[in-house]
């Protein structure tokens, strides 16, 4: 199998096998309806408290919508191999772990992009937000960048799952913290400085900023620095995921705890 | 064994069971605090800085509902996964008396969320816990637990027929938080949502807690919350019996 096929076909097969929410009911309920309701909740809360305008909440929560699929997907990409007893087989493969796991991230990122686009569409239609047509390509790029960074963040959490047994706690807490620290719902100027600083190193933060800049019609040039920062964060998590997978794999072999649940 | 004793012992049993799960404990400990922090900073960022105690109480109530919803979604499914659904359905008692303790236990453990968010608000953000009616607040909290537990039973009863009950339960957090006015007053919502909000026990539970916090007629709200909860209990009990029989006939009770 050539490397490209390993990444694409391997990633697609792993997505079908390991992502628990691919049934129509689970997909629509958890990944489409949930984020749309979240967006509407925060938009009404923001209106009532006069925290910011609708654009702030609609665009921010649309970017964040990718996180459910990406964070939990990344966790499942590693965690479910262990649950189904196939992790050992994957790690016995003579192919590059980096290529195997990088391939797994791509379907989750694509899925995240789809969910984010759906949430943005629902949010704008339900709450009457007008986004300049010229801004749409840039916004799609911001959503894609946020989804990719988030998927690598999820893979990092999945790698942590090789060391800690209950990876669901880690991923659920991480998903909650994204809601708080990325400035999607609370303007970062309203957060304590340490929280805002932590948010700088999380996915979604810069993608949401870029998408808001574009939705405000300020042009791609104004959003480019934030997009670059999001790419940097995503790359950082990709490297961290690869490093942690190597370390924890070696550690799990040494301690004979590879498939301990 | 009297029915009340069975319900009490069942609730205690399931609460103990929940407390043995590191996942349940960690989520119950951490998520309400994150929600409380989010609510406090949102209220501070806007024009709600004088209503921080409402943010803390609202976030606590959100935690109770999240716990009940997760518990209700998993009430049947978890028994299926554990292989104990047939056994509890074979018990010589009505199905309602064996399922209600599961949802009641989630509401009881969810009470921690309310206590934790208030303590968090006091310790971390210096929010003064000045309740207009302290005794009524306690009564409202108990009414919330009972009302939400009975509402959870109604949800759980519909989940007997569904293999992926979580698919229905997962997206229901935010709509109920919104429609019940836990953080957003329902008066700012579109008018068509008001009749829906009026039939939810969560709306009246949230209202009772808010009135006990800032002042207002608490007891009518408590009464309505419990009355709607009782209706949920009756309807849920009926549905549970019908759906359980149907699942037995079609031999789908244990399918997951």
PDB file of N, CA and C in Angstrom, chain A residues 77-144:
ATOM      1  N   UNK A  77     -10.343   7.387  17.604  1.00  0.00           N
ATOM      2  CA  UNK A  77      -9.411   6.822  16.629  1.00  0.00           C
ATOM      3  C   UNK A  77      -8.352   5.968  17.312  1.00  0.00           C
ATOM      4  N   UNK A  78      -8.021   6.307  18.540  1.00  0.00           N
ATOM      5  CA  UNK A  78      -7.045   5.504  19.277  1.00  0.00           C
ATOM      6  C   UNK A  78      -7.761   4.641  20.323  1.00  0.00           C
ATOM      7  N   UNK A  79      -8.684   5.274  21.047  1.00  0.00           N
ATOM      8  CA  UNK A  79      -9.347   4.586  22.159  1.00  0.00           C
ATOM      9  C   UNK A  79     -10.131   3.369  21.729  1.00  0.00           C
ATOM     10  N   UNK A  80     -10.828   3.461  20.600  1.00  0.00           N
ATOM     11  CA  UNK A  80     -11.651   2.321  20.182  1.00  0.00           C
ATOM     12  C   UNK A  80     -10.809   1.161  19.650  1.00  0.00           C
ATOM     13  N   UNK A  81      -9.598   1.456  19.155  1.00  0.00           N
ATOM     14  CA  UNK A  81      -8.716   0.345  18.765  1.00  0.00           C
ATOM     15  C   UNK A  81      -8.452  -0.526  19.986  1.00  0.00           C
ATOM     16  N   UNK A  82      -8.254   0.159  21.118  1.00  0.00           N
ATOM     17  CA  UNK A  82      -7.983  -0.601  22.340  1.00  0.00           C
ATOM     18  C   UNK A  82      -9.243  -1.325  22.807  1.00  0.00           C
ATOM     19  N   UNK A  83     -10.383  -0.602  22.736  1.00  0.00           N
ATOM     20  CA  UNK A  83     -11.636  -1.201  23.190  1.00  0.00           C
ATOM     21  C   UNK A  83     -11.982  -2.446  22.372  1.00  0.00           C
ATOM     22  N   UNK A  84     -11.736  -2.385  21.049  1.00  0.00           N
ATOM     23  CA  UNK A  84     -12.093  -3.515  20.182  1.00  0.00           C
ATOM     24  C   UNK A  84     -10.972  -4.558  20.086  1.00  0.00           C
ATOM     25  N   UNK A  85      -9.885  -4.309  20.822  1.00  0.00           N
ATOM     26  CA  UNK A  85      -8.806  -5.302  20.854  1.00  0.00           C
ATOM     27  C   UNK A  85      -7.938  -5.333  19.616  1.00  0.00           C
ATOM     28  N   UNK A  86      -7.933  -4.250  18.855  1.00  0.00           N
ATOM     29  CA  UNK A  86      -7.162  -4.252  17.606  1.00  0.00           C
ATOM     30  C   UNK A  86      -5.944  -3.325  17.659  1.00  0.00           C
ATOM     31  N   UNK A  87      -5.732  -2.695  18.810  1.00  0.00           N
ATOM     32  CA  UNK A  87      -4.620  -1.744  18.898  1.00  0.00           C
ATOM     33  C   UNK A  87      -3.280  -2.439  18.676  1.00  0.00           C
ATOM     34  N   UNK A  88      -3.151  -3.630  19.263  1.00  0.00           N
ATOM     35  CA  UNK A  88      -1.907  -4.383  19.102  1.00  0.00           C
ATOM     36  C   UNK A  88      -1.608  -4.672  17.646  1.00  0.00           C
ATOM     37  N   UNK A  89      -2.648  -5.015  16.874  1.00  0.00           N
ATOM     38  CA  UNK A  89      -2.454  -5.319  15.451  1.00  0.00           C
ATOM     39  C   UNK A  89      -1.964  -4.080  14.702  1.00  0.00           C
ATOM     40  N   UNK A  90      -2.548  -2.934  15.043  1.00  0.00           N
ATOM     41  CA  UNK A  90      -2.131  -1.697  14.373  1.00  0.00           C
ATOM     42  C   UNK A  90      -0.674  -1.390  14.695  1.00  0.00           C
ATOM     43  N   UNK A  91      -0.315  -1.560  15.948  1.00  0.00           N
ATOM     44  CA  UNK A  91       1.047  -1.206  16.350  1.00  0.00           C
ATOM     45  C   UNK A  91       2.076  -2.243  15.901  1.00  0.00           C
ATOM     46  N   UNK A  92       1.593  -3.423  15.513  1.00  0.00           N
ATOM     47  CA  UNK A  92       2.516  -4.436  14.973  1.00  0.00           C
ATOM     48  C   UNK A  92       2.780  -4.204  13.476  1.00  0.00           C
ATOM     49  N   UNK A  93       1.976  -3.317  12.885  1.00  0.00           N
ATOM     50  CA  UNK A  93       2.129  -3.064  11.457  1.00  0.00           C
ATOM     51  C   UNK A  93       3.516  -2.468  11.165  1.00  0.00           C
ATOM     52  N   UNK A  94       4.120  -2.888  10.046  1.00  0.00           N
ATOM     53  CA  UNK A  94       5.449  -2.363   9.734  1.00  0.00           C
ATOM     54  C   UNK A  94       5.408  -0.958   9.129  1.00  0.00           C
ATOM     55  N   UNK A  95       4.186  -0.386   8.980  1.00  0.00           N
ATOM     56  CA  UNK A  95       4.084   0.945   8.353  1.00  0.00           C
ATOM     57  C   UNK A  95       4.234   2.047   9.405  1.00  0.00           C
ATOM     58  N   UNK A  96       4.477   3.257   8.868  1.00  0.00           N
ATOM     59  CA  UNK A  96       4.690   4.404   9.745  1.00  0.00           C
ATOM     60  C   UNK A  96       3.437   4.727  10.556  1.00  0.00           C
ATOM     61  N   UNK A  97       3.625   4.799  11.881  1.00  0.00           N
ATOM     62  CA  UNK A  97       2.487   5.178  12.751  1.00  0.00           C
ATOM     63  C   UNK A  97       1.998   6.584  12.404  1.00  0.00           C
ATOM     64  N   UNK A  98       2.968   7.439  12.063  1.00  0.00           N
ATOM     65  CA  UNK A  98       2.604   8.831  11.754  1.00  0.00           C
ATOM     66  C   UNK A  98       1.635   8.860  10.581  1.00  0.00           C
ATOM     67  N   UNK A  99       1.954   8.075   9.530  1.00  0.00           N
ATOM     68  CA  UNK A  99       1.071   8.056   8.360  1.00  0.00           C
ATOM     69  C   UNK A  99      -0.278   7.445   8.713  1.00  0.00           C
ATOM     70  N   UNK A 100      -0.257   6.379   9.510  1.00  0.00           N
ATOM     71  CA  UNK A 100      -1.512   5.712   9.887  1.00  0.00           C
ATOM     72  C   UNK A 100      -2.419   6.681  10.638  1.00  0.00           C
ATOM     73  N   UNK A 101      -1.853   7.329  11.659  1.00  0.00           N
ATOM     74  CA  UNK A 101      -2.710   8.182  12.499  1.00  0.00           C
ATOM     75  C   UNK A 101      -3.017   9.527  11.833  1.00  0.00           C
ATOM     76  N   UNK A 102      -2.096  10.007  10.991  1.00  0.00           N
ATOM     77  CA  UNK A 102      -2.408  11.246  10.260  1.00  0.00           C
ATOM     78  C   UNK A 102      -3.599  11.004   9.335  1.00  0.00           C
ATOM     79  N   UNK A 103      -3.649   9.817   8.739  1.00  0.00           N
ATOM     80  CA  UNK A 103      -4.758   9.468   7.858  1.00  0.00           C
ATOM     81  C   UNK A 103      -6.081   9.442   8.606  1.00  0.00           C
ATOM     82  N   UNK A 104      -5.995   9.077   9.865  1.00  0.00           N
ATOM     83  CA  UNK A 104      -7.236   9.001  10.647  1.00  0.00           C
ATOM     84  C   UNK A 104      -7.810  10.375  10.933  1.00  0.00           C
ATOM     85  N   UNK A 105      -6.930  11.356  11.007  1.00  0.00           N
ATOM     86  CA  UNK A 105      -7.384  12.706  11.351  1.00  0.00           C
ATOM     87  C   UNK A 105      -8.197  13.325  10.213  1.00  0.00           C
ATOM     88  N   UNK A 106      -7.829  12.997   8.981  1.00  0.00           N
ATOM     89  CA  UNK A 106      -8.447  13.689   7.841  1.00  0.00           C
ATOM     90  C   UNK A 106      -9.973  13.528   7.756  1.00  0.00           C
ATOM     91  N   UNK A 107     -10.513  12.302   7.900  1.00  0.00           N
ATOM     92  CA  UNK A 107     -11.984  12.199   7.849  1.00  0.00           C
ATOM     93  C   UNK A 107     -12.666  12.982   8.957  1.00  0.00           C
ATOM     94  N   UNK A 108     -12.044  13.012  10.137  1.00  0.00           N
ATOM     95  CA  UNK A 108     -12.654  13.760  11.241  1.00  0.00           C
ATOM     96  C   UNK A 108     -12.656  15.259  10.940  1.00  0.00           C
ATOM     97  N   UNK A 109     -11.544  15.720  10.344  1.00  0.00           N
ATOM     98  CA  UNK A 109     -11.475  17.147   9.998  1.00  0.00           C
ATOM     99  C   UNK A 109     -12.522  17.476   8.927  1.00  0.00           C
ATOM    100  N   UNK A 110     -12.656  16.585   7.929  1.00  0.00           N
ATOM    101  CA  UNK A 110     -13.664  16.797   6.882  1.00  0.00           C
ATOM    102  C   UNK A 110     -15.076  16.798   7.465  1.00  0.00           C
ATOM    103  N   UNK A 111     -15.293  15.867   8.378  1.00  0.00           N
ATOM    104  CA  UNK A 111     -16.583  15.782   9.051  1.00  0.00           C
ATOM    105  C   UNK A 111     -16.845  17.060   9.865  1.00  0.00           C
ATOM    106  N   UNK A 112     -15.813  17.519  10.545  1.00  0.00           N
ATOM    107  CA  UNK A 112     -15.927  18.746  11.348  1.00  0.00           C
ATOM    108  C   UNK A 112     -16.280  19.939  10.477  1.00  0.00           C
ATOM    109  N   UNK A 113     -15.663  20.005   9.316  1.00  0.00           N
ATOM    110  CA  UNK A 113     -15.946  21.110   8.380  1.00  0.00           C
ATOM    111  C   UNK A 113     -17.414  21.076   7.942  1.00  0.00           C
ATOM    112  N   UNK A 114     -17.890  19.869   7.637  1.00  0.00           N
ATOM    113  CA  UNK A 114     -19.284  19.717   7.212  1.00  0.00           C
ATOM    114  C   UNK A 114     -20.245  20.173   8.317  1.00  0.00           C
ATOM    115  N   UNK A 115     -19.954  19.768   9.535  1.00  0.00           N
ATOM    116  CA  UNK A 115     -20.820  20.112  10.676  1.00  0.00           C
ATOM    117  C   UNK A 115     -20.773  21.623  10.929  1.00  0.00           C
ATOM    118  N   UNK A 116     -19.575  22.189  10.847  1.00  0.00           N
ATOM    119  CA  UNK A 116     -19.434  23.631  11.085  1.00  0.00           C
ATOM    120  C   UNK A 116     -20.214  24.418  10.022  1.00  0.00           C
ATOM    121  N   UNK A 117     -20.111  23.968   8.768  1.00  0.00           N
ATOM    122  CA  UNK A 117     -20.825  24.659   7.684  1.00  0.00           C
ATOM    123  C   UNK A 117     -22.333  24.542   7.884  1.00  0.00           C
ATOM    124  N   UNK A 118     -22.780  23.350   8.288  1.00  0.00           N
ATOM    125  CA  UNK A 118     -24.211  23.155   8.554  1.00  0.00           C
ATOM    126  C   UNK A 118     -24.679  24.073   9.687  1.00  0.00           C
ATOM    127  N   UNK A 119     -23.892  24.133  10.755  1.00  0.00           N
ATOM    128  CA  UNK A 119     -24.278  24.956  11.917  1.00  0.00           C
ATOM    129  C   UNK A 119     -24.327  26.425  11.542  1.00  0.00           C
ATOM    130  N   UNK A 120     -23.357  26.848  10.736  1.00  0.00           N
ATOM    131  CA  UNK A 120     -23.341  28.253  10.300  1.00  0.00           C
ATOM    132  C   UNK A 120     -24.584  28.551   9.456  1.00  0.00           C
ATOM    133  N   UNK A 121     -24.934  27.619   8.582  1.00  0.00           N
ATOM    134  CA  UNK A 121     -26.112  27.813   7.732  1.00  0.00           C
ATOM    135  C   UNK A 121     -27.376  27.913   8.577  1.00  0.00           C
ATOM    136  N   UNK A 122     -27.512  26.993   9.528  1.00  0.00           N
ATOM    137  CA  UNK A 122     -28.698  27.006  10.390  1.00  0.00           C
ATOM    138  C   UNK A 122     -28.735  28.298  11.216  1.00  0.00           C
ATOM    139  N   UNK A 123     -27.591  28.669  11.761  1.00  0.00           N
ATOM    140  CA  UNK A 123     -27.519  29.868  12.613  1.00  0.00           C
ATOM    141  C   UNK A 123     -27.883  31.132  11.853  1.00  0.00           C
ATOM    142  N   UNK A 124     -27.322  31.272  10.660  1.00  0.00           N
ATOM    143  CA  UNK A 124     -27.609  32.487   9.887  1.00  0.00           C
ATOM    144  C   UNK A 124     -29.073  32.515   9.443  1.00  0.00           C
ATOM    145  N   UNK A 125     -29.595  31.334   9.074  1.00  0.00           N
ATOM    146  CA  UNK A 125     -30.999  31.295   8.629  1.00  0.00           C
ATOM    147  C   UNK A 125     -31.952  31.547   9.799  1.00  0.00           C
ATOM    148  N   UNK A 126     -31.672  30.946  10.952  1.00  0.00           N
ATOM    149  CA  UNK A 126     -32.596  31.060  12.081  1.00  0.00           C
ATOM    150  C   UNK A 126     -32.559  32.450  12.713  1.00  0.00           C
ATOM    151  N   UNK A 127     -31.391  33.056  12.724  1.00  0.00           N
ATOM    152  CA  UNK A 127     -31.263  34.331  13.447  1.00  0.00           C
ATOM    153  C   UNK A 127     -31.101  35.526  12.512  1.00  0.00           C
ATOM    154  N   UNK A 128     -31.140  35.257  11.217  1.00  0.00           N
ATOM    155  CA  UNK A 128     -31.166  36.355  10.250  1.00  0.00           C
ATOM    156  C   UNK A 128     -29.867  37.117  10.103  1.00  0.00           C
ATOM    157  N   UNK A 129     -28.747  36.414  10.139  1.00  0.00           N
ATOM    158  CA  UNK A 129     -27.455  37.096   9.944  1.00  0.00           C
ATOM    159  C   UNK A 129     -27.104  37.084   8.461  1.00  0.00           C
ATOM    160  N   UNK A 130     -26.657  38.213   7.947  1.00  0.00           N
ATOM    161  CA  UNK A 130     -26.217  38.285   6.542  1.00  0.00           C
ATOM    162  C   UNK A 130     -24.694  38.295   6.508  1.00  0.00           C
ATOM    163  N   UNK A 131     -24.164  37.366   5.734  1.00  0.00           N
ATOM    164  CA  UNK A 131     -22.703  37.296   5.577  1.00  0.00           C
ATOM    165  C   UNK A 131     -22.380  37.665   4.132  1.00  0.00           C
ATOM    166  N   UNK A 132     -21.425  38.593   3.905  1.00  0.00           N
ATOM    167  CA  UNK A 132     -21.090  38.962   2.519  1.00  0.00           C
ATOM    168  C   UNK A 132     -20.661  37.736   1.715  1.00  0.00           C
ATOM    169  N   UNK A 133     -21.173  37.614   0.505  1.00  0.00           N
ATOM    170  CA  UNK A 133     -20.835  36.452  -0.338  1.00  0.00           C
ATOM    171  C   UNK A 133     -19.336  36.335  -0.558  1.00  0.00           C
ATOM    172  N   UNK A 134     -18.692  37.485  -0.707  1.00  0.00           N
ATOM    173  CA  UNK A 134     -17.249  37.484  -0.970  1.00  0.00           C
ATOM    174  C   UNK A 134     -16.459  36.902   0.191  1.00  0.00           C
ATOM    175  N   UNK A 135     -17.076  36.898   1.371  1.00  0.00           N
ATOM    176  CA  UNK A 135     -16.352  36.409   2.553  1.00  0.00           C
ATOM    177  C   UNK A 135     -16.436  34.891   2.686  1.00  0.00           C
ATOM    178  N   UNK A 136     -17.365  34.267   1.927  1.00  0.00           N
ATOM    179  CA  UNK A 136     -17.618  32.832   2.145  1.00  0.00           C
ATOM    180  C   UNK A 136     -16.393  31.929   1.920  1.00  0.00           C
ATOM    181  N   UNK A 137     -15.618  32.123   0.819  1.00  0.00           N
ATOM    182  CA  UNK A 137     -14.446  31.240   0.654  1.00  0.00           C
ATOM    183  C   UNK A 137     -13.486  31.338   1.841  1.00  0.00           C
ATOM    184  N   UNK A 138     -13.264  32.537   2.303  1.00  0.00           N
ATOM    185  CA  UNK A 138     -12.368  32.727   3.455  1.00  0.00           C
ATOM    186  C   UNK A 138     -12.929  32.077   4.704  1.00  0.00           C
ATOM    187  N   UNK A 139     -14.242  32.181   4.883  1.00  0.00           N
ATOM    188  CA  UNK A 139     -14.853  31.566   6.073  1.00  0.00           C
ATOM    189  C   UNK A 139     -14.743  30.049   6.008  1.00  0.00           C
ATOM    190  N   UNK A 140     -14.957  29.506   4.815  1.00  0.00           N
ATOM    191  CA  UNK A 140     -14.808  28.042   4.659  1.00  0.00           C
ATOM    192  C   UNK A 140     -13.372  27.626   4.999  1.00  0.00           C
ATOM    193  N   UNK A 141     -12.409  28.443   4.560  1.00  0.00           N
ATOM    194  CA  UNK A 141     -11.003  28.148   4.870  1.00  0.00           C
ATOM    195  C   UNK A 141     -10.775  28.210   6.387  1.00  0.00           C
ATOM    196  N   UNK A 142     -11.377  29.198   7.036  1.00  0.00           N
ATOM    197  CA  UNK A 142     -11.231  29.316   8.490  1.00  0.00           C
ATOM    198  C   UNK A 142     -11.853  28.106   9.188  1.00  0.00           C
ATOM    199  N   UNK A 143     -13.032  27.678   8.708  1.00  0.00           N
ATOM    200  CA  UNK A 143     -13.688  26.503   9.301  1.00  0.00           C
ATOM    201  C   UNK A 143     -12.823  25.254   9.099  1.00  0.00           C
ATOM    202  N   UNK A 144     -12.246  25.139   7.891  1.00  0.00           N
ATOM    203  CA  UNK A 144     -11.413  23.963   7.596  1.00  0.00           C
ATOM    204  C   UNK A 144     -10.158  23.966   8.470  1.00  0.00           C
TER     205      UNK A 144
END
